[in-house]
């Protein structure tokens, strides 16, 4: 499997786009432009984006694809007299990776300006502070270089309630087939979903397909239930960027490794994915020779939970691209896993028939 240049440029554009939870406009705009040839687009007031495949007939069961558009970010809570900014998290950060992160802060003009997540420098710590470990988020600040409250407001046009994202720029190491960047959870899922639909353009499928880029997943799966209400799916596939566990876990517990294909999650704290559907999908992967991994998670949480339990509910599975260091400013993923995920979604869309749905 080799990486298609169009695909990695789409990944680059989506990864670099700022889209903290609640502020996903730029991601939605990119996806909407890309989806123009795939089908009709509509948005709701929460900025969930719906893409209806051109080939839909309207009288067949509906497969809902979901990938969340948002990323973990920060939000400006207050401006301090010294010009630094107090913030809250949008979603749960990998906290140890937060200090010293280069960030972009949206100002009142809608521009993203550079800043740094700062904490009390070691030079000024007391002996007790030096041994206390990393400080709480409330003791950190975002520094845009302002010297006073007035300067932060008047020169930098900072205001509270504005989003902050990592300043990381995407890189593709072509030789080693590796992606480096931010927001791979879930922009790799968004990109895999869009790429699969692009490749299926003009092809007849057994069911109708509505793809959703849903918003505000990282702050507690808030907006996917609205999307599920609207689409009324008969069955669903949730695309994800899933935390890889292959660098700091015992070998026998590794369930989401780099370069071993997409992860299918039996359960996490939010959901048990419809077991018969899950087993059918795993068998399909085997039949098609597509590498996949299986995971049973204690923590986590994903939009499949909302789709399975909204209104009449619909069976859902999760197809996740492994991402090392998700929920930090610097993630690593592989082109191999991305391509295997695209192929897996295509296989699912080609093989889910009304009869299969009825049997699940
Ligand atoms: Zn995610």
PDB file of C-alpha atoms and ligand atoms in Angstrom, residues 68 70 185-186 217-218 239-242 301-302 327, ligand 1:
ATOM      1  CA  UNK A  68     -15.539  14.351  14.581  1.00  0.00           C
ATOM      2  CA  UNK A  70     -13.009  19.079  16.549  1.00  0.00           C
ATOM      3  CA  UNK A 185      -7.707  12.613  16.552  1.00  0.00           C
ATOM      4  CA  UNK A 186      -9.868  12.896  14.553  1.00  0.00           C
ATOM      5  CA  UNK A 217     -16.910  15.384  20.500  1.00  0.00           C
ATOM      6  CA  UNK A 218     -13.955  16.096  22.772  1.00  0.00           C
ATOM      7  CA  UNK A 239     -14.133   6.887  12.118  1.00  0.00           C
ATOM      8  CA  UNK A 240     -11.568   7.836  14.721  1.00  0.00           C
ATOM      9  CA  UNK A 241      -7.966   8.714  15.420  1.00  0.00           C
ATOM     10  CA  UNK A 242      -7.300   6.299  18.304  1.00  0.00           C
ATOM     11  CA  UNK A 301     -15.358   7.079  24.742  1.00  0.00           C
ATOM     12  CA  UNK A 302     -16.535   7.801  21.220  1.00  0.00           C
ATOM     13  CA  UNK A 327      -4.464  14.841  22.758  1.00  0.00           C
TER      14      UNK A 327
HETATM   15 ZN1  LIG B   1     -11.548  11.256  18.678  1.00  0.00          ZN
END
